Amino acid sequence: MTPEPLTVFIVDDDDDVRVALSRSLSKRGMRVEHFAAALAFLEQVGEDAIGCLILDYGMPVMDGLDLQDYLVRHDSTLPIIFISGHGGIPESVRATKAGAIDFLEKPFDLTVLIERIDAAMHVGEQLRNEKSRRQKLADKRGLLTEREEQVLQYILTHPARTSSKEIAAQLGISPRTVEIHRGRIQQKVGVKTTIELFELFAHP
Amino acid sequence: MDTTAQQDFRRDQAEPARRRRSLRATLALCLAGLQFVAVLSVTLSTFVSSENALLRQSRISLNEVSVNVIGQVKNFLNPARQVLDATRRLAENDVLDINDIAALESHFFQQLQVAPQLAGIYLADDTGRFVYVMRTEEPGRYRTKVIPPFAPEITEHPADFQWRNDRFTLLDTAETQTDTYEARTRPWFRLVDAAKAPIWTQPYIFYTTRQPGITYGVPVLDDAGEIRAILGVDIQIDALSGFLLDIWSEQRGAALVLNEDGSVLAHPTLVLIEKDADFNNPELPMVDKIDDPLAQQAFGALAQIGKTKVEGPVHSDFEVDGQDYVAMLIEVTEPGLRWLIGLYAAEDNFIGEIKKNRVQGIWIALSIAILTGAIGLALADRIYAPVRTFASQTQRLSSGEITAQEGLHSPYRELEDTGAALTQEVRQRQRFETAYGRTFDLASRGMAQISPETGRFQRVNEQLCDIMGYQPGELEKMTLADILPDDGQQIAVKFRETLLQDSEFIAENQFNRKDRSSTWLRVNAILIRDENGVPDHAVAIVDDVSEQKQAEAEASRLNRDLSHVARVNLMGEMASGLAHELNQPLSAISYNVDAAKITLEEIGNPEPELTEILSDIDRQSRRAGDIIRALREVVRKDRGRQTPFELGGLIGQTVSLMESEAKVHNIRLVYNEATQPPVIGNRTQIAQVLVNLLRNAIDALARDSDEIGQITITTQVAEGHIEVQVKDNGPGVSADVTLFNTFDTQKSDGMGLGLSICRTIVKANGGRIWHDPTEAIGACFCFTLRRSDQAENNT
């Protein structure tokens, strides 16, 4: 259990289920916020929320999949556990493909849900870390000049031909200038070798 | 067929037989026959009338003969009377001395020579004296017998005989003493003695000649009126017979002399009195006993009636052995004598020639009749010839050997006119036939002329050949039964029966094409009868309805599938809906129990029974959830295979499926099918969605009956999918209804499952369904289906 409890967000249009579930989870010491509709969640919390989302699949106006879709498109790190009154296999496949932790059919065992919540919290942390790392890299890359970016781009796209001579011939500049650019790039990004540069940017 | 029609049919068939009398035969019969009959009737009437005339003529001839006969008979008898009367007058006036034998002999001799028919003359008196001069059997030789007076008691007495020639020269003499002749006992003597007047005797046998004969006797009276002597003259009947024989030289005729009582006095050929008959009173044969059948036939009646007095001539006619005879009976009167002359003769004797002429006449008439008949026939033939030519021309015209342009010509004006009219008719008919033929050949549908009895194709057009895959020549050798499958042979039977009852034949059945593939054809046929009402051929119109049949089969399969899917979906949706609706509260119960348990632990020292109760509630709610899940698993069926299909065709079929339902509520379904890319999904399930949406629209329109309902289906091709819109002009969706929710409905009798099922199906098929609220009038529901040729980007 993390020192500062993360919030569990519940979105379900069925009041009884929502209230009972939030009550039960709260009793176990979790911080719970619940919403009757997807739009209400987006308005009050938004895609940047930290924690995990227990999302009902079947809802009017904007259903669970729609909300998941929205969150994915907005690069949210919030992990989602789908719960459904009549979840079918196609829906569950679609949901998990889009990154859902699980797709639980009501009525589900609370212990299973709690396990999934723990897993989701963990996944959420990883996602957040990864996101912040990528953010930092992007920030660093943002410091590069236009020419430096060109050189970096060529290095990343042509890993077999990374000699300054080849790059210079390609970009129509002198190898010496390339050498200078490479030094500045490594300095700005904070790496010492081209290998490290690859590791940093090739798999963001 | 009703009875009237049957009768008409029979009468129609009987008609030609009645009309079949030939003009030629009629003409021949009229011309030749009439002539023949005319000639024959004239001849026959002449024949018949001449028959009577001939009979009359025969009788007249016979009359003439009879007059002749009577004259002859009188001439035969008269000399005897005249001779004797003259002699008596001479004796009474004493010019002739009756006692002078020589004078008497001389006188008698002279008299005999004058009248050759006299056999002998004699004188007798009551003294027994007798002077007699007679002819002998030898011609030109006479004999004189003189008996002197003798007493009556003496039987034998002397007598002198002298023979002289016709010049009175004495030739011989003789005498006898034993003569037995007694004049006073002879019939003529007694009769005259008694009558004292001239008499004729009945025939008797002459004493001397032993010949039958008659005697005329007269008395020689003195002044006192007493008898001095009696004179007699003998006439031999055979002399009469000889005379009678002379009348007719022909065989078939005879004259008879009869007594009033019917006995025959003289016959031309027959010996009537035998010489050995009773000497004094010989019996004469009756006319019906003599050996002459013709005389028996002619005068037999006289013998029967006896002494009935015959007055005037009596005529009769008779027939023996096919020969006609005429007969007559007439009386001859002499003083003291009454005879009947009977005459009979074959008609031919008088009118044979005429009869012969008549027969000849008939033959001539017959020949003329035949000749004129033949001429009549020839004439009839000649008159008929142009008619025959005309008739044959007409036939050739109707059979098409000569064209209507050449026309029909005849020397007869009437025929020429008829020919012109006929030619006109034929031209007209040919125009119709050409038009019919073109219609037949160029028709867009299969056409055939079929024999109603045998079902044989008599004529087929190209379209029919195309449908059946045969060449025209092949098909025209076949019958209806040949192209019917084995299990469809009753169609051929029905074809014949229906048409022969003059009903229209309509049938849809499978037929075998030449390549053995089968095709659905609709055959409409009617019967054409010829002008006599005899069935001629059937005209059949044949349509290939395979595609239509296939479409019908598909539609009905879709309908079947739909009802299955609808049932399954309904149950599934109900179970699913129920599960969802029940799962929510069950879940809530479960979580609430969990929270309650935790709360109980937080309070500390929980009541064990309470914990147990909460655990039970939790278990039971889970159990309920399990039951529901199990139910849903049972009902949930395989969503079906998803395959690419043509959406336009499916919409079309669905529309036609719903058309009848819409028509009941006066609602028009509008769908303009357009070519579009295929979609992928479960065809039947999509049809279910369409049916549900259409039915919702129809129900909505039916509730609001003011407007003329119209439901429009449109499709729109987009990137990756096709969108289908079902729009109506009804009252629209009311605001308080949450669409697509299970058990939520606007209908009074609905369950609210339709749209929810639609949503389930559309989603399962990878599409979306929604209600477009932007339409001003009515409701508009839309759903999408994935295109099979293009994967949607955003899935």
PDB file of N, CA, C and O in Angstrom, chain B residues 4 39 85 104 134 149 160 172 207 214 265 329 333 337 351 415 428 438 499 512 534 537 620 655 675 751 763 783:
ATOM      1  N   THR B   4     -74.819 -26.545 -73.719  1.00  0.00           N
ATOM      2  CA  THR B   4     -75.093 -25.741 -74.915  1.00  0.00           C
ATOM      3  C   THR B   4     -73.882 -25.741 -75.834  1.00  0.00           C
ATOM      4  O   THR B   4     -73.995 -25.925 -77.036  1.00  0.00           O
ATOM      5  N   VAL B  39     -89.588 -36.717-120.975  1.00  0.00           N
ATOM      6  CA  VAL B  39     -89.796 -37.592-122.134  1.00  0.00           C
ATOM      7  C   VAL B  39     -90.541 -38.854-121.721  1.00  0.00           C
ATOM      8  O   VAL B  39     -91.505 -39.291-122.350  1.00  0.00           O
ATOM      9  N   ASP B  85    -138.659 -71.330-149.775  1.00  0.00           N
ATOM     10  CA  ASP B  85    -139.850 -70.472-149.861  1.00  0.00           C
ATOM     11  C   ASP B  85    -140.309 -70.347-151.314  1.00  0.00           C
ATOM     12  O   ASP B  85    -141.521 -70.417-151.630  1.00  0.00           O
ATOM     13  N   LEU B 104    -139.860 -82.258-159.982  1.00  0.00           N
ATOM     14  CA  LEU B 104    -139.310 -81.974-158.657  1.00  0.00           C
ATOM     15  C   LEU B 104    -137.790 -82.177-158.644  1.00  0.00           C
ATOM     16  O   LEU B 104    -137.014 -81.352-158.150  1.00  0.00           O
ATOM     17  N   MET B 134    -129.569 -84.755-153.409  1.00  0.00           N
ATOM     18  CA  MET B 134    -128.485 -84.371-152.491  1.00  0.00           C
ATOM     19  C   MET B 134    -127.126 -84.426-153.192  1.00  0.00           C
ATOM     20  O   MET B 134    -126.965 -85.086-154.223  1.00  0.00           O
ATOM     21  N   PRO B 149    -145.102 -93.784-152.022  1.00  0.00           N
ATOM     22  CA  PRO B 149    -145.900 -93.837-150.790  1.00  0.00           C
ATOM     23  C   PRO B 149    -145.963 -95.253-150.240  1.00  0.00           C
ATOM     24  O   PRO B 149    -145.935 -96.216-150.987  1.00  0.00           O
ATOM     25  N   ASP B 160    -135.990 -95.827-155.231  1.00  0.00           N
ATOM     26  CA  ASP B 160    -135.152 -95.719-156.432  1.00  0.00           C
ATOM     27  C   ASP B 160    -134.035 -94.699-156.207  1.00  0.00           C
ATOM     28  O   ASP B 160    -134.254 -93.656-155.577  1.00  0.00           O
ATOM     29  N   ASP B 172    -126.013 -93.160-163.187  1.00  0.00           N
ATOM     30  CA  ASP B 172    -126.225 -94.518-162.637  1.00  0.00           C
ATOM     31  C   ASP B 172    -127.621 -94.575-162.035  1.00  0.00           C
ATOM     32  O   ASP B 172    -128.189 -93.542-161.685  1.00  0.00           O
ATOM     33  N   TYR B 207    -129.584 -88.499-141.885  1.00  0.00           N
ATOM     34  CA  TYR B 207    -129.774 -89.927-142.085  1.00  0.00           C
ATOM     35  C   TYR B 207    -128.856 -90.458-143.160  1.00  0.00           C
ATOM     36  O   TYR B 207    -128.158 -91.444-142.970  1.00  0.00           O
ATOM     37  N   ILE B 214    -128.524 -79.097-139.794  1.00  0.00           N
ATOM     38  CA  ILE B 214    -129.835 -78.570-139.433  1.00  0.00           C
ATOM     39  C   ILE B 214    -130.697 -78.549-140.685  1.00  0.00           C
ATOM     40  O   ILE B 214    -130.178 -78.516-141.801  1.00  0.00           O
ATOM     41  N   LEU B 265    -122.973 -74.855-131.525  1.00  0.00           N
ATOM     42  CA  LEU B 265    -123.500 -75.397-132.778  1.00  0.00           C
ATOM     43  C   LEU B 265    -122.387 -75.623-133.781  1.00  0.00           C
ATOM     44  O   LEU B 265    -122.334 -76.632-134.460  1.00  0.00           O
ATOM     45  N   LEU B 329    -120.169 -61.424-128.016  1.00  0.00           N
ATOM     46  CA  LEU B 329    -121.294 -62.362-128.212  1.00  0.00           C
ATOM     47  C   LEU B 329    -122.411 -61.554-128.831  1.00  0.00           C
ATOM     48  O   LEU B 329    -122.756 -60.486-128.323  1.00  0.00           O
ATOM     49  N   THR B 333    -130.665 -63.465-135.682  1.00  0.00           N
ATOM     50  CA  THR B 333    -132.071 -63.920-135.704  1.00  0.00           C
ATOM     51  C   THR B 333    -132.532 -64.165-137.138  1.00  0.00           C
ATOM     52  O   THR B 333    -132.262 -63.383-138.048  1.00  0.00           O
ATOM     53  N   LEU B 337    -135.480 -68.982-135.803  1.00  0.00           N
ATOM     54  CA  LEU B 337    -134.122 -69.383-135.402  1.00  0.00           C
ATOM     55  C   LEU B 337    -133.473 -68.269-134.566  1.00  0.00           C
ATOM     56  O   LEU B 337    -133.551 -67.095-134.903  1.00  0.00           O
ATOM     57  N   ILE B 351    -104.479 -55.100-133.302  1.00  0.00           N
ATOM     58  CA  ILE B 351    -103.637 -53.948-132.938  1.00  0.00           C
ATOM     59  C   ILE B 351    -102.198 -54.371-132.729  1.00  0.00           C
ATOM     60  O   ILE B 351    -101.394 -53.647-132.118  1.00  0.00           O
ATOM     61  N   LEU B 415     -69.746 -14.941-110.203  1.00  0.00           N
ATOM     62  CA  LEU B 415     -68.534 -15.532-109.642  1.00  0.00           C
ATOM     63  C   LEU B 415     -67.411 -14.510-109.624  1.00  0.00           C
ATOM     64  O   LEU B 415     -66.613 -14.467-108.694  1.00  0.00           O
ATOM     65  N   GLN B 428     -56.914  -9.349 -96.906  1.00  0.00           N
ATOM     66  CA  GLN B 428     -57.100  -8.906 -95.516  1.00  0.00           C
ATOM     67  C   GLN B 428     -56.504  -9.935 -94.564  1.00  0.00           C
ATOM     68  O   GLN B 428     -55.748  -9.623 -93.654  1.00  0.00           O
ATOM     69  N   ARG B 438     -45.551 -11.828 -87.542  1.00  0.00           N
ATOM     70  CA  ARG B 438     -44.486 -10.946 -87.046  1.00  0.00           C
ATOM     71  C   ARG B 438     -44.572 -10.807 -85.547  1.00  0.00           C
ATOM     72  O   ARG B 438     -43.564 -10.864 -84.845  1.00  0.00           O
ATOM     73  N   LEU B 499     -57.949 -26.735 -71.821  1.00  0.00           N
ATOM     74  CA  LEU B 499     -58.182 -26.059 -73.094  1.00  0.00           C
ATOM     75  C   LEU B 499     -59.416 -26.599 -73.798  1.00  0.00           C
ATOM     76  O   LEU B 499     -60.198 -25.835 -74.349  1.00  0.00           O
ATOM     77  N   ASN B 512     -37.785 -28.817 -68.329  1.00  0.00           N
ATOM     78  CA  ASN B 512     -36.406 -29.213 -68.599  1.00  0.00           C
ATOM     79  C   ASN B 512     -35.917 -28.513 -69.857  1.00  0.00           C
ATOM     80  O   ASN B 512     -36.531 -28.592 -70.908  1.00  0.00           O
ATOM     81  N   VAL B 534     -64.139 -26.878 -84.484  1.00  0.00           N
ATOM     82  CA  VAL B 534     -63.254 -27.987 -84.105  1.00  0.00           C
ATOM     83  C   VAL B 534     -61.957 -27.390 -83.566  1.00  0.00           C
ATOM     84  O   VAL B 534     -61.419 -26.452 -84.144  1.00  0.00           O
ATOM     85  N   HIS B 537     -55.754 -25.211 -82.691  1.00  0.00           N
ATOM     86  CA  HIS B 537     -54.474 -25.183 -81.990  1.00  0.00           C
ATOM     87  C   HIS B 537     -54.600 -24.289 -80.767  1.00  0.00           C
ATOM     88  O   HIS B 537     -55.550 -23.537 -80.623  1.00  0.00           O
ATOM     89  N   GLN B 620     -25.841 -15.559  -1.274  1.00  0.00           N
ATOM     90  CA  GLN B 620     -27.098 -15.708  -2.031  1.00  0.00           C
ATOM     91  C   GLN B 620     -27.140 -14.759  -3.244  1.00  0.00           C
ATOM     92  O   GLN B 620     -27.623 -15.113  -4.330  1.00  0.00           O
ATOM     93  N   VAL B 655     -38.011  -4.842 -47.993  1.00  0.00           N
ATOM     94  CA  VAL B 655     -39.110  -3.912 -48.312  1.00  0.00           C
ATOM     95  C   VAL B 655     -40.305  -4.692 -48.870  1.00  0.00           C
ATOM     96  O   VAL B 655     -41.445  -4.485 -48.454  1.00  0.00           O
ATOM     97  N   THR B 675     -26.520   0.970 -56.978  1.00  0.00           N
ATOM     98  CA  THR B 675     -25.344   0.097 -56.857  1.00  0.00           C
ATOM     99  C   THR B 675     -24.414   0.651 -55.799  1.00  0.00           C
ATOM    100  O   THR B 675     -24.184   1.856 -55.713  1.00  0.00           O
ATOM    101  N   MET B 751     -42.584  -4.443 -25.832  1.00  0.00           N
ATOM    102  CA  MET B 751     -41.776  -4.766 -24.673  1.00  0.00           C
ATOM    103  C   MET B 751     -40.547  -3.890 -24.591  1.00  0.00           C
ATOM    104  O   MET B 751     -39.759  -3.952 -23.651  1.00  0.00           O
ATOM    105  N   LYS B 763     -24.167  -3.690 -33.336  1.00  0.00           N
ATOM    106  CA  LYS B 763     -22.851  -3.649 -32.680  1.00  0.00           C
ATOM    107  C   LYS B 763     -22.095  -4.938 -32.956  1.00  0.00           C
ATOM    108  O   LYS B 763     -20.893  -4.923 -33.230  1.00  0.00           O
ATOM    109  N   PHE B 783     -28.096   3.406 -39.183  1.00  0.00           N
ATOM    110  CA  PHE B 783     -27.078   2.459 -38.718  1.00  0.00           C
ATOM    111  C   PHE B 783     -26.037   2.254 -39.802  1.00  0.00           C
ATOM    112  O   PHE B 783     -26.281   2.549 -40.969  1.00  0.00           O
TER     113      PHE B 783
END
